[in-house]
Amino acid sequence: MNRMKNKVVIVTGGAQGIGATYARALAAEGADVAIADVLDGSAVAAEIEAGGQRALYIKTDVTDQDQARAMAENVQERFGRIDVLVNNAAIYASLQMRPFDQIDLDEWDKVMAVNVRGPFVCARAVAPMMKARNYGRIINISSGTPFKGTPGLLHYVTSKGAILTLTRGLARELGEFGIAVNTLAPGLVLSEGVIANEAMRDTLTAPVLASRALKRDQMPDDLIGPLLFLASDDSAFMTGETVVVDGGSVMH
């Protein structure tokens, strides 16, 4: 219950879905949690505080450099430190699957802005605070799709492939400051958003299940253990790596 005791964690996109699962799990292990999201995360923050941990919701557009910097400064001022950044905010479940030549360019740009620019901007915002203490954990959330080339979602697949290389580059640049950077890559998770997107769920569920060594649906709670491993000192000498959690659909 104390793997994250006295740690301060920022979870982007933590107002709902898998991000909220991350926030609750980190708090349950003793972390104080800041939720950075364009959606209202005050209910999740209140829930965490009711459980005995400090929490803070900061409305943040992760693509906006000024908002990200203000968010990091707010967390630093409130909690006195930033130990972990979970770059979870992303566009996925709201997307409609379609051939690549039918993807609207504005939608492509929006996916790239949130899914790639967002983690870059947020990592840059927290880096000075982490460098000052010679300690930090940055966890970038990718996906199993870059390993498969999942059709019908080229913008999403491309963006999550970029996260793999973003992680490696950041790990090289930040290692000398005691900051570890790793990627968590979930498979198809039955999150709130996926359940609501019936077309996506119906298209992907059967082939994904067939490809898995462990023949069951993946739930948000399946990601808690791997996330805590990467966020805690259990992974202290690990950086630049990608941990795929998908029931054995992808093995690399």
mmCIF file of C-alpha atoms in Angstrom:
data_model
loop_
_atom_site.group_PDB
_atom_site.id
_atom_site.type_symbol
_atom_site.label_atom_id
_atom_site.label_comp_id
_atom_site.label_asym_id
_atom_site.label_seq_id
_atom_site.Cartn_x
_atom_site.Cartn_y
_atom_site.Cartn_z
ATOM 1 C CA MET A 1 0.000 0.000 0.000
ATOM 2 C CA ASN A 2 3.011 2.343 0.188
ATOM 3 C CA ARG A 3 4.928 1.904 -3.066
ATOM 4 C CA MET A 4 4.220 5.540 -3.969
ATOM 5 C CA LYS A 5 4.299 7.054 -0.477
ATOM 6 C CA ASN A 6 5.391 10.711 -0.466
ATOM 7 C CA LYS A 7 5.469 10.784 -4.271
ATOM 8 C CA VAL A 8 3.701 13.425 -6.347
ATOM 9 C CA VAL A 9 2.276 12.271 -9.661
ATOM 10 C CA ILE A 10 0.717 14.114 -12.573
ATOM 11 C CA VAL A 11 -1.720 12.123 -14.714
ATOM 12 C CA THR A 12 -2.738 13.829 -17.939
ATOM 13 C CA GLY A 13 -6.150 12.836 -19.215
ATOM 14 C CA GLY A 14 -6.977 11.600 -15.719
ATOM 15 C CA ALA A 15 -10.550 12.858 -15.528
ATOM 16 C CA GLN A 16 -12.117 9.669 -16.838
ATOM 17 C CA GLY A 17 -11.500 6.218 -18.292
ATOM 18 C CA ILE A 18 -8.093 4.578 -17.991
ATOM 19 C CA GLY A 19 -6.524 7.838 -16.807
ATOM 20 C CA ALA A 20 -8.869 7.943 -13.824
ATOM 21 C CA THR A 21 -7.978 4.300 -13.098
ATOM 22 C CA TYR A 22 -4.297 5.281 -13.062
ATOM 23 C CA ALA A 23 -4.961 8.229 -10.749
ATOM 24 C CA ARG A 24 -6.943 6.152 -8.247
ATOM 25 C CA ALA A 25 -4.373 3.336 -8.247
ATOM 26 C CA LEU A 26 -1.458 5.700 -7.662
ATOM 27 C CA ALA A 27 -3.318 7.369 -4.794
ATOM 28 C CA ALA A 28 -4.150 3.977 -3.286
ATOM 29 C CA GLU A 29 -0.395 3.325 -3.144
ATOM 30 C CA GLY A 30 0.247 6.550 -1.271
ATOM 31 C CA ALA A 31 0.811 9.135 -4.013
ATOM 32 C CA ASP A 32 -0.537 12.663 -4.113
ATOM 33 C CA VAL A 33 -2.079 13.109 -7.538
ATOM 34 C CA ALA A 34 -2.597 16.039 -9.885
ATOM 35 C CA ILE A 35 -5.083 15.481 -12.692
ATOM 36 C CA ALA A 36 -4.413 17.530 -15.819
ATOM 37 C CA ASP A 37 -7.248 17.362 -18.323
ATOM 38 C CA VAL A 38 -9.446 19.503 -20.549
ATOM 39 C CA LEU A 39 -12.372 17.620 -19.018
ATOM 40 C CA ASP A 40 -13.469 18.214 -15.449
ATOM 41 C CA GLY A 41 -11.400 16.017 -13.147
ATOM 42 C CA SER A 42 -12.635 17.542 -9.899
ATOM 43 C CA ALA A 43 -14.795 14.509 -9.043
ATOM 44 C CA VAL A 44 -11.827 12.126 -9.314
ATOM 45 C CA ALA A 45 -9.685 14.526 -7.272
ATOM 46 C CA ALA A 46 -12.379 14.737 -4.601
ATOM 47 C CA GLU A 47 -12.622 10.951 -4.498
ATOM 48 C CA ILE A 48 -8.869 10.670 -3.965
ATOM 49 C CA GLU A 49 -8.920 13.271 -1.207
ATOM 50 C CA ALA A 50 -11.798 11.450 0.488
ATOM 51 C CA GLY A 51 -9.510 8.407 0.560
ATOM 52 C CA GLY A 52 -6.854 10.311 2.482
ATOM 53 C CA GLN A 53 -4.428 11.504 -0.215
ATOM 54 C CA ARG A 54 -3.941 15.007 -1.522
ATOM 55 C CA ALA A 55 -5.252 15.648 -5.016
ATOM 56 C CA LEU A 56 -5.584 18.537 -7.404
ATOM 57 C CA TYR A 57 -7.438 19.055 -10.674
ATOM 58 C CA ILE A 58 -5.941 21.539 -13.122
ATOM 59 C CA LYS A 59 -7.743 22.229 -16.376
ATOM 60 C CA THR A 60 -5.023 21.748 -18.970
ATOM 61 C CA ASP A 61 -4.806 21.521 -22.730
ATOM 62 C CA VAL A 62 -1.694 19.372 -23.042
ATOM 63 C CA THR A 63 -0.967 20.747 -26.514
ATOM 64 C CA ASP A 64 -0.632 24.289 -25.142
ATOM 65 C CA GLN A 65 2.904 25.052 -23.967
ATOM 66 C CA ASP A 66 1.845 27.848 -21.636
ATOM 67 C CA GLN A 67 -0.920 25.805 -20.013
ATOM 68 C CA ALA A 68 1.404 22.837 -19.524
ATOM 69 C CA ARG A 69 4.060 25.024 -17.938
ATOM 70 C CA ALA A 70 1.494 26.670 -15.666
ATOM 71 C CA MET A 71 0.169 23.251 -14.691
ATOM 72 C CA ALA A 72 3.637 22.020 -13.703
ATOM 73 C CA GLU A 73 4.337 25.189 -11.732
ATOM 74 C CA ASN A 74 0.978 24.862 -9.966
ATOM 75 C CA VAL A 75 1.752 21.277 -8.928
ATOM 76 C CA GLN A 76 5.238 22.272 -7.761
ATOM 77 C CA GLU A 77 3.825 25.113 -5.684
ATOM 78 C CA ARG A 78 1.022 23.005 -4.192
ATOM 79 C CA PHE A 79 2.943 19.821 -3.410
ATOM 80 C CA GLY A 80 6.561 20.982 -3.376
ATOM 81 C CA ARG A 81 7.809 18.486 -5.971
ATOM 82 C CA ILE A 82 7.005 16.463 -9.079
ATOM 83 C CA ASP A 83 8.160 12.852 -9.035
ATOM 84 C CA VAL A 84 6.186 11.213 -11.840
ATOM 85 C CA LEU A 85 4.475 12.303 -15.037
ATOM 86 C CA VAL A 86 2.038 9.895 -16.694
ATOM 87 C CA ASN A 87 1.488 11.120 -20.254
ATOM 88 C CA ASN A 88 -1.902 9.497 -20.730
ATOM 89 C CA ALA A 89 -3.979 12.161 -22.520
ATOM 90 C CA ALA A 90 -4.775 11.027 -26.047
ATOM 91 C CA ILE A 91 -7.428 10.863 -28.734
ATOM 92 C CA TYR A 92 -8.528 7.303 -29.508
ATOM 93 C CA ALA A 93 -11.953 6.003 -28.557
ATOM 94 C CA SER A 94 -13.802 8.874 -30.233
ATOM 95 C CA LEU A 95 -12.195 8.123 -33.613
ATOM 96 C CA GLN A 96 -14.107 6.475 -36.432
ATOM 97 C CA MET A 97 -12.212 3.741 -38.232
ATOM 98 C CA ARG A 98 -11.699 4.506 -41.926
ATOM 99 C CA PRO A 99 -9.145 3.917 -44.739
ATOM 100 C CA PHE A 100 -6.125 6.206 -44.514
ATOM 101 C CA ASP A 101 -7.065 8.110 -47.681
ATOM 102 C CA GLN A 102 -10.382 9.061 -46.089
ATOM 103 C CA ILE A 103 -8.920 10.542 -42.905
ATOM 104 C CA ASP A 104 -9.634 14.256 -42.710
ATOM 105 C CA LEU A 105 -6.428 16.278 -42.495
ATOM 106 C CA ASP A 106 -7.745 18.366 -39.609
ATOM 107 C CA GLU A 107 -8.474 15.169 -37.679
ATOM 108 C CA TRP A 108 -4.960 13.896 -38.478
ATOM 109 C CA ASP A 109 -3.455 17.117 -37.151
ATOM 110 C CA LYS A 110 -5.585 17.025 -33.999
ATOM 111 C CA VAL A 111 -4.550 13.446 -33.212
ATOM 112 C CA MET A 112 -0.886 14.320 -33.722
ATOM 113 C CA ALA A 113 -1.212 17.434 -31.582
ATOM 114 C CA VAL A 114 -2.736 15.663 -28.573
ATOM 115 C CA ASN A 115 -1.003 12.282 -28.878
ATOM 116 C CA VAL A 116 2.525 13.412 -29.803
ATOM 117 C CA ARG A 117 2.929 17.127 -29.153
ATOM 118 C CA GLY A 118 1.115 16.740 -25.817
ATOM 119 C CA PRO A 119 3.585 14.294 -24.219
ATOM 120 C CA PHE A 120 6.504 16.331 -25.585
ATOM 121 C CA VAL A 121 5.136 19.592 -24.184
ATOM 122 C CA CYS A 122 4.283 18.067 -20.786
ATOM 123 C CA ALA A 123 7.666 16.343 -20.466
ATOM 124 C CA ARG A 124 9.358 19.660 -21.208
ATOM 125 C CA ALA A 125 7.195 21.384 -18.591
ATOM 126 C CA VAL A 126 8.124 19.036 -15.733
ATOM 127 C CA ALA A 127 11.761 18.436 -16.676
ATOM 128 C CA PRO A 128 13.197 21.477 -14.830
ATOM 129 C CA MET A 129 11.578 20.409 -11.540
ATOM 130 C CA MET A 130 12.788 16.839 -11.944
ATOM 131 C CA LYS A 131 16.299 17.912 -12.954
ATOM 132 C CA ALA A 132 16.561 20.135 -9.884
ATOM 133 C CA ARG A 133 16.084 17.073 -7.648
ATOM 134 C CA ASN A 134 18.007 14.651 -9.885
ATOM 135 C CA TYR A 135 14.993 12.362 -9.835
ATOM 136 C CA GLY A 136 11.962 11.629 -11.970
ATOM 137 C CA ARG A 137 9.817 9.118 -13.777
ATOM 138 C CA ILE A 138 8.107 9.873 -17.073
ATOM 139 C CA ILE A 139 5.695 7.214 -18.310
ATOM 140 C CA ASN A 140 4.489 7.675 -21.868
ATOM 141 C CA ILE A 141 1.386 5.729 -22.859
ATOM 142 C CA SER A 142 1.581 4.124 -26.292
ATOM 143 C CA SER A 143 -0.396 1.149 -27.624
ATOM 144 C CA GLY A 144 -0.003 -2.309 -29.069
ATOM 145 C CA THR A 145 -1.152 -0.966 -32.460
ATOM 146 C CA PRO A 146 2.275 0.270 -33.695
ATOM 147 C CA PHE A 147 3.533 -3.317 -33.465
ATOM 148 C CA LYS A 148 0.655 -4.545 -35.614
ATOM 149 C CA GLY A 149 -0.063 -1.715 -38.032
ATOM 150 C CA THR A 150 -3.750 -1.891 -37.144
ATOM 151 C CA PRO A 151 -5.762 -0.781 -40.211
ATOM 152 C CA GLY A 152 -8.397 1.923 -40.157
ATOM 153 C CA LEU A 153 -6.624 4.099 -37.583
ATOM 154 C CA LEU A 154 -3.472 5.271 -39.336
ATOM 155 C CA HIS A 155 -3.290 8.602 -37.515
ATOM 156 C CA TYR A 156 -3.612 6.922 -34.126
ATOM 157 C CA VAL A 157 -1.179 4.117 -34.991
ATOM 158 C CA THR A 158 1.359 6.635 -36.309
ATOM 159 C CA SER A 159 1.036 8.827 -33.234
ATOM 160 C CA LYS A 160 1.552 5.916 -30.860
ATOM 161 C CA GLY A 161 4.534 4.724 -32.869
ATOM 162 C CA ALA A 162 6.044 8.168 -32.370
ATOM 163 C CA ILE A 163 5.686 7.713 -28.610
ATOM 164 C CA LEU A 164 8.049 4.731 -28.707
ATOM 165 C CA THR A 165 10.820 6.824 -30.229
ATOM 166 C CA LEU A 166 9.995 9.878 -28.131
ATOM 167 C CA THR A 167 10.588 7.698 -25.075
ATOM 168 C CA ARG A 168 13.969 6.482 -26.307
ATOM 169 C CA GLY A 169 15.183 9.961 -27.173
ATOM 170 C CA LEU A 170 14.035 11.445 -23.875
ATOM 171 C CA ALA A 171 15.593 8.575 -21.946
ATOM 172 C CA ARG A 172 18.986 9.377 -23.498
ATOM 173 C CA GLU A 173 18.689 13.101 -22.827
ATOM 174 C CA LEU A 174 17.350 12.890 -19.287
ATOM 175 C CA GLY A 175 19.236 9.917 -17.894
ATOM 176 C CA GLU A 176 22.138 11.992 -16.595
ATOM 177 C CA PHE A 177 19.647 13.860 -14.407
ATOM 178 C CA GLY A 178 18.320 10.721 -12.735
ATOM 179 C CA ILE A 179 15.111 10.764 -14.778
ATOM 180 C CA ALA A 180 13.853 7.458 -16.181
ATOM 181 C CA VAL A 181 11.549 7.504 -19.203
ATOM 182 C CA ASN A 182 9.578 4.415 -20.201
ATOM 183 C CA THR A 183 6.543 3.472 -22.255
ATOM 184 C CA LEU A 184 3.472 1.505 -21.232
ATOM 185 C CA ALA A 185 1.699 0.035 -24.253
ATOM 186 C CA PRO A 186 -1.776 -1.387 -23.579
ATOM 187 C CA GLY A 187 -3.700 -3.614 -25.936
ATOM 188 C CA LEU A 188 -7.390 -3.122 -26.700
ATOM 189 C CA VAL A 189 -8.841 -2.180 -23.312
ATOM 190 C CA LEU A 190 -12.564 -2.220 -22.636
ATOM 191 C CA SER A 191 -12.519 1.322 -21.328
ATOM 192 C CA GLU A 192 -15.581 3.544 -21.135
ATOM 193 C CA GLY A 193 -14.749 5.098 -24.482
ATOM 194 C CA VAL A 194 -14.192 1.823 -26.342
ATOM 195 C CA ILE A 195 -17.409 0.369 -24.953
ATOM 196 C CA ALA A 196 -19.256 3.462 -26.148
ATOM 197 C CA ASN A 197 -17.735 3.236 -29.663
ATOM 198 C CA GLU A 198 -19.704 0.224 -30.832
ATOM 199 C CA ALA A 199 -18.260 0.149 -34.350
ATOM 200 C CA MET A 200 -14.668 0.123 -33.093
ATOM 201 C CA ARG A 201 -15.417 -2.468 -30.435
ATOM 202 C CA ASP A 202 -17.196 -4.793 -32.844
ATOM 203 C CA THR A 203 -14.481 -4.471 -35.497
ATOM 204 C CA LEU A 204 -11.487 -5.011 -33.246
ATOM 205 C CA THR A 205 -12.585 -7.315 -30.420
ATOM 206 C CA ALA A 206 -12.737 -10.644 -32.276
ATOM 207 C CA PRO A 207 -9.372 -10.411 -34.092
ATOM 208 C CA VAL A 208 -7.645 -9.038 -31.000
ATOM 209 C CA LEU A 209 -8.975 -11.847 -28.800
ATOM 210 C CA ALA A 210 -7.917 -14.403 -31.409
ATOM 211 C CA SER A 211 -4.375 -13.012 -31.404
ATOM 212 C CA ARG A 212 -3.948 -13.119 -27.629
ATOM 213 C CA ALA A 213 -2.211 -15.901 -25.760
ATOM 214 C CA LEU A 214 -4.458 -15.107 -22.786
ATOM 215 C CA LYS A 215 -7.950 -15.437 -24.209
ATOM 216 C CA ARG A 216 -9.974 -12.761 -22.473
ATOM 217 C CA ASP A 217 -10.895 -9.116 -22.689
ATOM 218 C CA GLN A 218 -8.454 -6.595 -21.264
ATOM 219 C CA MET A 219 -9.800 -4.354 -18.522
ATOM 220 C CA PRO A 220 -8.376 -1.069 -17.170
ATOM 221 C CA ASP A 221 -7.314 -2.771 -13.933
ATOM 222 C CA ASP A 222 -4.942 -5.002 -15.928
ATOM 223 C CA LEU A 223 -2.707 -1.954 -16.358
ATOM 224 C CA ILE A 224 -2.386 -1.024 -12.691
ATOM 225 C CA GLY A 225 0.457 -3.393 -11.775
ATOM 226 C CA PRO A 226 2.660 -2.474 -14.759
ATOM 227 C CA LEU A 227 1.969 1.242 -14.230
ATOM 228 C CA LEU A 228 2.971 1.069 -10.559
ATOM 229 C CA PHE A 229 6.124 -0.829 -11.514
ATOM 230 C CA LEU A 230 7.170 1.933 -13.907
ATOM 231 C CA ALA A 231 6.145 4.740 -11.544
ATOM 232 C CA SER A 232 7.878 3.330 -8.467
ATOM 233 C CA ASP A 233 11.488 2.629 -7.604
ATOM 234 C CA ASP A 234 10.905 -1.020 -8.560
ATOM 235 C CA SER A 235 12.013 0.055 -12.063
ATOM 236 C CA ALA A 236 14.814 2.345 -10.857
ATOM 237 C CA PHE A 237 17.451 1.045 -13.296
ATOM 238 C CA MET A 238 15.158 0.753 -16.318
ATOM 239 C CA THR A 239 14.765 3.436 -18.962
ATOM 240 C CA GLY A 240 13.970 3.776 -22.648
ATOM 241 C CA GLU A 241 11.904 0.591 -22.568
ATOM 242 C CA THR A 242 8.429 -0.326 -23.747
ATOM 243 C CA VAL A 243 6.253 -2.635 -21.653
ATOM 244 C CA VAL A 244 3.430 -4.129 -23.710
ATOM 245 C CA VAL A 245 0.442 -5.299 -21.670
ATOM 246 C CA ASP A 246 -2.046 -6.985 -23.962
ATOM 247 C CA GLY A 247 -2.412 -10.638 -23.013
ATOM 248 C CA GLY A 248 0.302 -11.759 -25.405
ATOM 249 C CA SER A 249 -1.143 -10.362 -28.622
ATOM 250 C CA VAL A 250 2.187 -8.649 -29.261
ATOM 251 C CA MET A 251 5.444 -10.257 -28.183
ATOM 252 C CA HIS A 252 8.658 -8.321 -28.770
#
